Coordinates of C-alpha atoms in Angstrom, one line a residue:
M189 CA 0.3 -0.2 0.3
L190 CA 1.1 3.4 -0.9
S191 CA 0.7 4.4 2.7
D192 CA 3.2 2.1 4.0
E193 CA 5.3 5.0 3.5
M194 CA 3.7 7.1 6.5
K195 CA 3.4 3.5 8.7
K196 CA 4.7 0.3 7.9
G197 CA 8.3 -0.7 10.0
P198 CA 10.3 0.0 12.7
S199 CA 11.6 3.3 11.2
R200 CA 8.4 4.5 10.5
A201 CA 7.6 4.5 15.0
P202 CA 8.1 7.7 15.2
H203 CA 4.6 8.5 12.8
R204 CA 2.7 5.9 14.3
S205 CA 3.7 7.4 17.5
L206 CA 1.8 10.5 15.7
F207 CA -0.9 8.9 14.0
K208 CA -1.6 7.5 17.7
A209 CA -1.4 11.5 19.1
L210 CA -4.8 11.6 17.0
G211 CA -5.9 8.2 18.4
F212 CA -5.6 6.3 15.9
L213 CA -5.2 2.1 16.8
D214 CA -3.2 -0.1 14.8
A215 CA -5.6 -1.9 13.7
E216 CA -6.8 1.0 11.4
L217 CA -3.1 2.0 10.2
A218 CA -3.2 -1.1 9.1
R219 CA -5.6 -0.9 6.5
P220 CA -6.4 1.1 3.7
I221 CA -5.9 4.8 5.0
I222 CA -8.1 6.6 2.7
G223 CA -7.6 10.6 2.3
V224 CA -11.3 12.2 2.1
A225 CA -11.3 16.1 0.4
N226 CA -13.5 18.2 1.9
A227 CA -14.1 21.3 0.4
K228 CA -16.3 22.9 3.6
S229 CA -17.0 26.8 4.3
E230 CA -19.5 28.8 5.0
I231 CA -19.8 31.6 2.5
I232 CA -20.8 28.4 -0.2
P233 CA -24.6 27.0 0.3
G234 CA -23.4 23.8 -1.7
H235 CA -21.2 23.4 1.0
Q236 CA -23.2 24.4 4.0
H237 CA -24.0 20.5 4.2
L238 CA -20.8 18.8 3.2
N239 CA -20.2 18.1 7.0
D240 CA -22.7 15.7 7.5
I241 CA -21.9 13.8 3.7
T242 CA -18.3 13.2 4.5
A243 CA -19.4 11.6 7.5
A244 CA -20.9 9.5 5.3
V245 CA -18.2 8.9 2.9
K246 CA -16.2 8.2 6.2
D247 CA -19.2 5.6 7.2
G248 CA -19.1 4.2 3.2
I249 CA -15.1 4.4 4.1
R250 CA -15.2 2.5 6.8
I251 CA -17.4 -0.6 6.2
A252 CA -15.8 -1.3 3.7
G253 CA -12.5 -1.8 5.9
G254 CA -10.6 1.5 5.2
T255 CA -10.0 4.1 7.1
P256 CA -10.9 8.0 5.8
V257 CA -8.4 10.8 7.0
E258 CA -10.2 14.2 6.9
F259 CA -8.4 17.6 5.3
G260 CA -10.7 20.3 4.3
G261 CA -10.6 22.5 1.3
I262 CA -11.0 26.6 -0.4
G263 CA -13.6 27.7 -2.7
V264 CA -15.1 30.9 -3.9
C265 CA -19.0 31.2 -4.0
D266 CA -18.9 32.4 -7.5
G267 CA -22.6 34.0 -7.2
I268 CA -20.8 36.0 -4.1
A269 CA -17.7 37.1 -6.2
M270 CA -19.5 38.2 -8.9
N271 CA -19.2 42.0 -9.9
H272 CA -16.8 43.2 -7.9
L273 CA -12.6 42.4 -7.6
G274 CA -13.8 39.0 -6.0
M275 CA -14.7 37.2 -9.5
K276 CA -10.6 37.3 -10.5
Y277 CA -9.7 35.1 -7.7
S278 CA -13.0 32.9 -8.8
L279 CA -11.3 30.7 -12.1
A280 CA -7.7 31.7 -10.5
S281 CA -8.7 29.1 -7.2
R282 CA -8.8 26.1 -8.9
E283 CA -4.9 25.4 -9.5
L284 CA -4.6 25.9 -6.0
I285 CA -7.1 23.9 -5.8
A286 CA -5.4 20.8 -7.4
D287 CA -2.4 22.1 -5.8
S288 CA -3.9 22.2 -2.5
V289 CA -5.5 18.3 -2.9
E290 CA -2.1 17.0 -4.6
V291 CA 0.3 18.6 -1.8
M292 CA -1.5 16.4 0.8
A293 CA -2.0 13.2 -0.8
R294 CA 2.3 13.6 -2.0
A295 CA 2.4 14.7 1.9
H296 CA 1.1 12.1 3.0
P297 CA 1.0 9.1 0.9
F298 CA -2.7 8.1 1.0
D299 CA -4.2 4.9 -0.7
G300 CA -7.0 6.2 -2.2
L301 CA -9.3 9.4 -2.5
V302 CA -12.8 10.8 -1.9
L303 CA -13.1 14.0 -3.1
V304 CA -16.5 15.3 -1.1
T305 CA -16.2 18.5 -3.8
N306 CA -19.4 21.4 -5.2
C307 CA -19.2 23.6 -6.9
D308 CA -17.9 25.6 -9.6
K309 CA -14.5 25.6 -9.9
I310 CA -13.5 22.9 -6.7
I311 CA -15.6 20.0 -8.8
P312 CA -12.6 21.0 -11.4
G313 CA -9.3 21.4 -9.1
M314 CA -10.2 18.1 -7.5
L315 CA -10.7 16.3 -11.0
M316 CA -7.3 16.8 -11.7
A317 CA -5.6 16.8 -8.4
A318 CA -7.2 13.1 -9.7
A319 CA -5.7 12.7 -12.9
R320 CA -2.4 13.9 -12.0
L321 CA -2.2 12.5 -8.8
N322 CA -3.3 9.2 -10.5
I323 CA -4.2 7.2 -7.2
P324 CA -7.5 4.8 -7.0
S325 CA -10.3 8.1 -6.1
V326 CA -14.0 8.9 -6.6
M327 CA -15.3 12.2 -6.3
V328 CA -18.8 12.8 -4.9
S329 CA -20.6 16.1 -4.8
G330 CA -23.0 17.5 -2.0
G331 CA -25.8 17.6 -4.6
P332 CA -28.3 20.4 -6.6
M333 CA -30.1 23.1 -4.3
L334 CA -34.2 22.3 -5.3
A335 CA -35.7 25.3 -7.2
G336 CA -37.3 28.6 -5.2
R337 CA -41.3 29.5 -5.6
F338 CA -41.8 32.6 -6.8
D339 CA -45.7 33.5 -7.2
G340 CA -46.2 29.7 -7.7
Q341 CA -43.3 29.6 -10.2
K342 CA -40.2 27.9 -9.3
V343 CA -37.0 30.1 -9.6
A344 CA -33.6 29.6 -9.2
L345 CA -30.4 31.7 -8.9
T346 CA -30.2 33.8 -11.9
A347 CA -33.7 34.9 -11.4
V348 CA -33.0 37.6 -8.4
F349 CA -29.8 38.4 -10.6
E350 CA -32.7 38.9 -13.8
G351 CA -34.4 40.9 -11.8
V352 CA -32.1 43.2 -10.9
G353 CA -32.5 44.5 -14.6
A354 CA -35.8 44.6 -14.0
C355 CA -36.4 46.6 -11.3
Q356 CA -33.7 48.7 -12.9
A357 CA -36.6 48.7 -16.0
G358 CA -39.3 49.4 -13.4
R359 CA -41.5 45.8 -14.7
M360 CA -40.0 44.8 -10.4
S361 CA -40.6 46.2 -8.2
E362 CA -38.3 46.7 -5.2
E363 CA -41.0 45.4 -3.1
D364 CA -41.5 42.2 -5.4
L365 CA -37.3 41.4 -6.3
G366 CA -36.7 41.3 -2.1
R367 CA -39.8 38.5 -2.4
L368 CA -37.5 37.1 -4.6
E369 CA -34.5 37.4 -2.9
E370 CA -35.8 35.9 -0.4
S371 CA -37.1 32.9 -2.3
A372 CA -34.9 32.0 -5.2
C373 CA -32.1 29.9 -2.8
P374 CA -34.2 27.9 -0.6
G375 CA -31.9 25.9 1.5
C376 CA -28.2 23.9 0.3
G377 CA -26.5 22.7 -2.8
S378 CA -25.7 24.3 -6.3
C379 CA -27.6 26.3 -7.3
A380 CA -30.5 24.8 -9.0
G381 CA -30.1 25.3 -12.5
M382 CA -27.7 23.7 -15.1
F383 CA -25.2 25.9 -14.4
T384 CA -21.4 25.6 -14.3
A385 CA -21.6 23.6 -10.9
N386 CA -24.3 21.1 -12.1
S387 CA -22.9 21.1 -14.7
M388 CA -19.6 19.8 -14.0
N389 CA -20.7 17.4 -11.5
C390 CA -23.1 15.8 -14.1
L391 CA -19.7 15.1 -16.5
A392 CA -17.7 14.3 -13.5
E393 CA -20.9 11.3 -13.8
A394 CA -20.2 11.2 -17.0
L395 CA -16.1 11.0 -18.0
G396 CA -17.0 7.2 -14.8
M397 CA -15.4 9.4 -11.6
A398 CA -18.2 9.7 -9.4
P399 CA -21.2 7.1 -8.3
P400 CA -24.1 7.0 -10.8
G401 CA -26.8 10.0 -8.8
N402 CA -24.0 12.7 -8.4
G403 CA -25.4 15.3 -11.0
T404 CA -28.7 15.5 -9.7
V405 CA -29.7 14.1 -7.0
P406 CA -31.1 16.6 -4.4
A407 CA -28.5 17.8 -1.5
V408 CA -31.8 17.6 0.6
M409 CA -32.7 14.1 0.0
A410 CA -31.5 10.9 2.3
A411 CA -30.4 9.4 -1.1
R412 CA -27.8 11.8 -1.4
R413 CA -26.2 10.4 2.2
R414 CA -27.3 7.0 0.5
L415 CA -25.2 8.0 -2.1
A416 CA -21.8 9.5 -0.1
K417 CA -21.5 6.1 1.8
E418 CA -21.4 3.8 -1.7
A419 CA -18.4 7.0 -2.5
G420 CA -16.5 5.7 0.8
L421 CA -17.4 2.0 -0.5
M422 CA -15.9 2.4 -4.1
A423 CA -13.0 3.7 -2.7
V424 CA -12.2 1.3 -0.9
R425 CA -12.9 -1.2 -3.9
A426 CA -10.4 0.9 -6.1
V427 CA -7.9 0.5 -3.5
E428 CA -8.3 -3.1 -4.0
N429 CA -8.7 -3.4 -7.4
N430 CA -6.1 -0.7 -8.2
L431 CA -8.1 1.1 -10.3
R432 CA -6.9 4.7 -11.6
P433 CA -8.1 8.4 -12.4
R434 CA -5.8 7.8 -15.7
D435 CA -7.6 4.0 -16.4
I436 CA -11.0 5.6 -16.4
M437 CA -10.7 8.9 -17.5
T438 CA -9.4 7.9 -21.1
R439 CA -10.1 9.8 -24.9
P440 CA -13.2 8.3 -25.0
A441 CA -14.0 9.0 -22.3
F442 CA -13.8 12.3 -22.5
L443 CA -15.8 11.9 -25.3
N444 CA -18.6 10.5 -23.4
G445 CA -18.7 14.2 -21.5
L446 CA -18.5 15.9 -24.2
A447 CA -21.6 14.0 -26.1
V448 CA -23.0 14.6 -22.1
D449 CA -22.6 18.0 -22.3
M450 CA -24.0 18.9 -25.5
A451 CA -27.2 16.6 -24.5
L452 CA -27.9 18.7 -21.5
G453 CA -26.7 21.5 -22.8
C454 CA -24.0 22.5 -20.4
S455 CA -22.2 25.5 -18.8
T456 CA -19.2 27.2 -20.8
N457 CA -17.4 27.4 -18.7
T458 CA -16.8 23.1 -19.2
V459 CA -15.0 24.3 -22.5
L460 CA -12.0 25.4 -20.2
H461 CA -12.5 22.7 -17.5
L462 CA -12.6 19.9 -19.9
P463 CA -9.7 20.6 -21.7
A464 CA -8.0 21.5 -18.1
I465 CA -8.9 18.3 -16.7
A466 CA -8.2 16.4 -19.8
R467 CA -4.8 17.8 -19.9
E468 CA -3.5 15.8 -16.2
A469 CA -4.6 12.9 -17.5
G470 CA -2.2 13.1 -20.3
V471 CA -5.3 13.7 -23.4
T472 CA -5.8 16.2 -25.3
I473 CA -9.2 17.5 -26.0
D474 CA -8.9 21.1 -28.2
L475 CA -12.2 23.4 -29.5
D476 CA -12.2 21.5 -32.7
L477 CA -13.2 18.9 -31.0
F478 CA -16.0 20.4 -28.9
N479 CA -17.7 21.6 -32.4
Q480 CA -17.2 18.0 -33.8
V481 CA -18.7 16.3 -31.1
S482 CA -21.1 18.9 -31.1
E483 CA -22.4 18.4 -34.6
R484 CA -23.2 14.4 -34.0
T485 CA -24.7 14.7 -30.7
P486 CA -28.4 16.2 -30.0
N487 CA -29.3 18.4 -27.1
L488 CA -32.4 16.8 -25.4
C489 CA -32.5 19.0 -22.7
K490 CA -33.6 23.1 -22.1
L491 CA -32.7 23.1 -18.3
N492 CA -32.2 26.7 -16.5
P493 CA -32.0 28.9 -18.1
A494 CA -32.4 27.8 -21.1
G495 CA -35.2 26.6 -20.3
P496 CA -38.1 25.8 -17.8
F497 CA -36.4 23.2 -16.1
F498 CA -34.7 22.2 -13.1
M499 CA -31.7 19.5 -11.1
E500 CA -34.7 18.3 -9.6
D501 CA -36.6 17.7 -12.7
L502 CA -33.5 16.0 -15.0
N503 CA -33.2 14.2 -11.6
E504 CA -36.7 12.8 -11.2
A505 CA -36.9 12.2 -15.7
G506 CA -33.4 9.6 -15.3
G507 CA -30.7 11.5 -14.5
V508 CA -27.6 11.8 -16.3
G509 CA -27.8 8.1 -16.6
A510 CA -30.9 8.3 -18.5
V511 CA -29.3 11.0 -21.2
M512 CA -26.7 8.5 -21.6
R513 CA -29.1 5.9 -23.0
E514 CA -30.6 7.8 -24.9
L515 CA -27.7 8.2 -26.2
A516 CA -25.8 4.7 -26.2
D517 CA -29.0 3.5 -28.0
K518 CA -28.2 5.6 -30.7
G519 CA -24.2 4.6 -30.6
L520 CA -23.3 8.1 -29.2
V521 CA -21.3 7.2 -26.8
D522 CA -18.9 4.4 -25.6
T523 CA -20.8 1.5 -22.8
G524 CA -17.0 -0.5 -22.9
L525 CA -15.4 2.5 -21.0
I526 CA -14.5 1.1 -16.8
T527 CA -15.8 3.4 -14.3
V528 CA -14.9 4.3 -10.8
T529 CA -18.1 2.0 -10.0
G530 CA -16.2 -0.8 -10.9
R531 CA -18.3 -1.8 -13.0
T532 CA -18.8 -0.1 -17.1
V533 CA -20.6 2.7 -18.6
G534 CA -23.3 0.1 -20.1
E535 CA -23.8 -1.4 -16.3
N536 CA -24.2 1.3 -15.0
I537 CA -26.8 2.8 -17.1
E538 CA -28.7 -0.8 -18.2
H539 CA -31.3 -0.2 -16.0
C540 CA -31.9 3.8 -16.8
R541 CA -34.8 5.1 -18.8
V542 CA -36.3 8.6 -19.3
R543 CA -38.8 8.4 -17.1
L544 CA -40.7 12.2 -18.2
S545 CA -39.9 13.1 -22.2
E546 CA -40.4 16.7 -21.9
V547 CA -37.4 16.8 -18.8
I548 CA -35.3 14.8 -21.4
R549 CA -36.7 15.0 -24.4
P550 CA -35.7 11.4 -27.1
V551 CA -33.1 11.6 -29.4
S552 CA -35.9 11.0 -32.1
E553 CA -37.2 14.6 -31.5
P554 CA -34.3 17.0 -30.2
H555 CA -34.0 20.3 -29.4
S556 CA -31.7 20.7 -32.2
P557 CA -30.2 18.3 -34.0
T558 CA -26.7 19.9 -33.2
G559 CA -25.0 20.1 -29.2
G560 CA -25.9 23.1 -27.0
I561 CA -22.6 24.5 -27.5
A562 CA -21.3 25.8 -30.3
V563 CA -17.1 26.9 -30.6
L564 CA -16.7 30.6 -33.0
R565 CA -13.9 31.6 -34.7
G566 CA -13.6 33.9 -37.1
N567 CA -11.3 37.2 -38.0
L568 CA -12.2 38.7 -34.4
A569 CA -11.5 35.4 -32.9
P570 CA -8.4 33.3 -34.6
G571 CA -8.6 30.8 -31.5
G572 CA -11.5 31.1 -31.1
A573 CA -15.0 31.3 -29.1
V574 CA -17.8 30.0 -26.7
V575 CA -21.6 30.4 -26.6
K576 CA -24.5 28.6 -24.6
K577 CA -26.2 27.6 -28.3
S578 CA -28.8 26.2 -26.5
A579 CA -30.1 29.8 -24.5
V580 CA -30.0 31.7 -27.3
A581 CA -33.0 32.6 -28.8
P582 CA -33.5 32.1 -32.7
D583 CA -33.9 36.0 -33.9
M584 CA -30.4 36.7 -32.3
L585 CA -28.3 33.2 -33.8
Y586 CA -27.8 35.6 -36.4
H587 CA -26.9 38.7 -35.5
R588 CA -25.3 42.3 -36.8
G589 CA -25.2 45.6 -35.5
P590 CA -22.5 48.6 -33.9
A591 CA -19.4 47.9 -31.0
R592 CA -19.9 49.5 -27.6
V593 CA -16.6 48.5 -26.5
F594 CA -15.9 48.4 -23.0
D595 CA -12.0 48.0 -21.2
S596 CA -13.8 46.3 -18.0
E597 CA -16.9 44.4 -16.5
E598 CA -17.6 47.6 -14.2
E599 CA -18.0 49.8 -17.6
A600 CA -19.9 48.0 -19.2
Y601 CA -22.2 47.1 -16.3
A602 CA -23.1 50.8 -15.7
A603 CA -23.5 51.5 -19.4
I604 CA -26.2 48.7 -19.3
S605 CA -27.3 49.4 -16.3
G606 CA -27.7 53.6 -17.1
G607 CA -29.8 53.1 -19.8
G608 CA -26.8 53.5 -22.8
I609 CA -27.1 50.4 -24.6
N610 CA -29.4 50.4 -27.4
R611 CA -31.1 47.5 -29.4
G612 CA -28.9 45.9 -32.0
D613 CA -25.9 47.1 -30.3
V614 CA -22.9 44.5 -29.5
V615 CA -21.8 45.6 -26.2
V616 CA -17.5 43.9 -26.3
I617 CA -16.0 43.8 -22.9
R618 CA -12.2 43.2 -23.1
F619 CA -9.2 43.2 -21.2
E620 CA -10.6 40.8 -19.0
G621 CA -9.0 37.3 -20.2
P622 CA -7.1 35.2 -18.0
K623 CA -3.9 37.5 -18.3
G624 CA -5.6 40.5 -19.3
G625 CA -8.1 40.3 -16.3
P626 CA -6.3 39.0 -14.4
G627 CA -9.1 35.2 -13.7
M628 CA -11.8 35.7 -16.5
R629 CA -14.3 37.4 -14.4
E630 CA -17.2 36.0 -15.0
M631 CA -19.8 38.3 -15.9
L632 CA -23.4 36.5 -14.7
S633 CA -24.1 40.5 -13.7
P634 CA -24.2 42.4 -17.3
T635 CA -26.0 39.2 -19.6
A636 CA -28.8 38.7 -16.6
T637 CA -29.3 43.0 -16.3
L638 CA -29.7 42.9 -20.1
A639 CA -32.1 40.3 -19.9
G640 CA -33.9 42.0 -17.4
L641 CA -34.3 45.3 -18.9
G642 CA -35.6 43.0 -21.9
L643 CA -33.0 43.4 -24.0
D644 CA -31.7 39.9 -24.4
H645 CA -33.3 39.1 -27.7
D646 CA -31.7 43.3 -29.0
V647 CA -28.2 42.9 -27.9
A648 CA -25.2 40.5 -27.8
L649 CA -22.4 40.5 -25.8
I650 CA -18.7 39.2 -27.0
T651 CA -16.0 39.3 -24.4
D652 CA -12.2 37.3 -23.7
G653 CA -14.1 36.7 -20.3
R654 CA -15.9 34.2 -19.1
F655 CA -19.7 33.5 -19.1
S656 CA -21.6 31.5 -15.9
G657 CA -23.6 28.5 -16.7
A658 CA -26.6 30.6 -15.7
T659 CA -25.9 33.2 -18.4
R660 CA -28.5 33.2 -21.3
G661 CA -28.6 34.9 -24.6
A662 CA -26.0 36.1 -27.1
A663 CA -23.6 36.1 -24.5
I664 CA -20.2 35.5 -26.8
G665 CA -16.8 34.4 -24.5
H666 CA -14.0 32.9 -24.1
V667 CA -12.4 35.2 -27.3
C668 CA -9.1 34.2 -28.1
P669 CA -6.5 35.4 -28.1
E670 CA -7.5 37.7 -25.6
A671 CA -6.7 41.0 -25.8
W672 CA -4.2 41.9 -23.2
V673 CA -2.1 39.6 -26.0
G674 CA -2.9 41.9 -29.1
G675 CA -5.7 39.5 -29.9
P676 CA -7.6 41.2 -32.6
L677 CA -10.8 42.4 -29.5
A678 CA -7.7 44.7 -28.6
A679 CA -8.6 46.3 -32.7
V680 CA -12.3 47.5 -32.2
R681 CA -13.5 50.5 -31.5
E682 CA -16.8 52.0 -31.2
G683 CA -18.9 51.9 -34.1
D684 CA -17.5 48.6 -35.6
T685 CA -19.6 46.7 -37.5
I686 CA -19.5 43.2 -35.5
V687 CA -21.3 40.1 -37.4
I688 CA -22.4 36.9 -35.6
D689 CA -23.8 33.9 -36.9
I690 CA -23.8 31.4 -34.7
V691 CA -25.2 28.9 -37.6
K692 CA -22.5 28.7 -39.2
R693 CA -20.3 29.3 -36.6
R694 CA -18.5 32.5 -37.1
I695 CA -18.2 36.1 -35.1
D696 CA -16.1 39.1 -37.3
V697 CA -15.7 42.7 -37.0
Q698 CA -16.0 43.7 -40.7
L699 CA -12.6 45.5 -41.0
A700 CA -9.8 44.5 -43.5
D701 CA -6.6 42.5 -42.2
E702 CA -4.6 44.6 -42.9
E703 CA -6.5 47.9 -40.8
I704 CA -6.5 44.9 -37.7
E705 CA -3.4 44.6 -38.5
R706 CA -2.0 48.3 -38.3
R707 CA -4.1 48.4 -34.5
V708 CA -3.5 46.0 -32.9
K709 CA 0.3 47.4 -33.9
A710 CA -0.7 50.7 -32.0
F711 CA -1.7 48.5 -29.0
R712 CA -1.0 49.2 -26.0
P713 CA -2.7 47.5 -23.1
P714 CA -3.5 49.4 -19.8
E715 CA -1.6 50.4 -17.1
R716 CA -2.2 48.1 -13.4
Q717 CA -1.1 47.0 -11.2
L718 CA -0.9 43.5 -9.6
S719 CA 0.0 41.9 -6.1
G720 CA -0.3 38.6 -4.5
Y721 CA -1.4 35.5 -6.1
L722 CA -2.8 37.7 -8.7
A723 CA 0.1 38.4 -10.3
R724 CA 1.8 34.9 -10.1
Y725 CA -1.5 34.0 -12.2
A726 CA -1.1 36.5 -14.9
K727 CA 2.5 35.3 -15.1
L728 CA 1.6 31.4 -15.2
V729 CA -1.7 30.9 -17.1
G730 CA -2.1 29.3 -19.8
P731 CA -4.8 31.0 -23.0
A732 CA -9.0 30.1 -22.9
D733 CA -8.6 27.9 -26.0
R734 CA -6.6 25.7 -24.0
G735 CA -8.5 25.9 -20.3
A736 CA -6.7 28.8 -19.3
A737 CA -4.3 26.0 -16.9
F738 CA -1.1 26.8 -15.8
G739 CA 1.9 26.0 -18.3
D740 CA -0.1 26.3 -21.7

């Protein structure tokens, strides 16, 4: 066992003495030692119950004959960090999370890991660590929040962000906004729509690194606790069978993940996280592969913000397993791959069925014959840009309009909320990329305010930053190369005509190549003062089209 390095033989008597200071018995030290990474914090609703989930995981480990050792982690609540300096730290935290799990598992050689997680950057960060470490590992989340109820309708956090714009437009009273604020987030769990956290929890299941049900079983259900116990059992079995993350997260597994991504209409942030996780597993995923999978995979679900359904509805409809079964029946997923359960994908989904066809459509009657995410290219984004196509109104799949150029999210948000944006405009927000931000901020506040103002059918927004999974509308992010490093976005000026054609996967500014080149040569990035982690991050981070990971 890997843990023998710290516990076996006469030379390890001092080490065992320290374990005994913690209360461990010799019988416990003789068993496989499973590290349990608990992301619990008191600032993230998705994490407030993780001590309960972790306790269930530890019970499962003990039932299976292992010894659990819990350690903590950090996390940023994207909703609370939104629209201020805090959001610069969100994506940046992913690398810290991966590094911290690596440090704990290498410094104390655990035989296996259970990664107890929830919310946006914690899930991919921990999966990156699992792939990097390549010791038997299982991921289990705290599960999604139930939808809130407001005036007889199901709602989620995105409704509150959009309510701000509606209030500013006089379409909602401050009193009603206050009532919405009180009711939209009814308790623990990751926010109730197909936002980034739930997207990644579903994709962890699709990749085979999390037990069936991980993506959709609500946080408040007893089934979530049982799932956590199962994860503990699986971790010990994985150690016994030497089943490692790179045995599971193969290229075919990532193709399965991409197919589920497209079928569900997941967050555009998956286009950052899946390549970063794959890279740690020794697998290459590029933007062209996203488009290739999207071209052959139908979009089967329209979950909030793209449609009226929520994670609890997807769970009732059969969950990720039912989606995979529907895709598998048409040969769109590989059912022969091993998963962390010790069974194959096909064995895991054998008894899964779609129970609510209005939530999970059959592949013969999809919302769209192509997937929920599209990668666009053109003279404005030669390295690619990303849009959640499934959440774009049909009348905005093609848009042509004048550029309204802003050099930060704050400038754009002030113009939007102040009534300075007109129907037909294309809002350009630059210097918000991985290096230019730094940190590639999510911009739910500008997009939600546009929706709340009733402009989401008339105004497009493009940026070298990124968007929340809760964003809807013609919001195009991840523009590469980013403006800070001299990408074409730096050449755009107020009033330039921008043409967006999502069906043809094009995004262009109507300028001659020579004019773009001349403007870029004259470009100088704005001055800024960085210190601490953000300064180090800006030096180390790579481009968005390769996952905004360190080392590129």
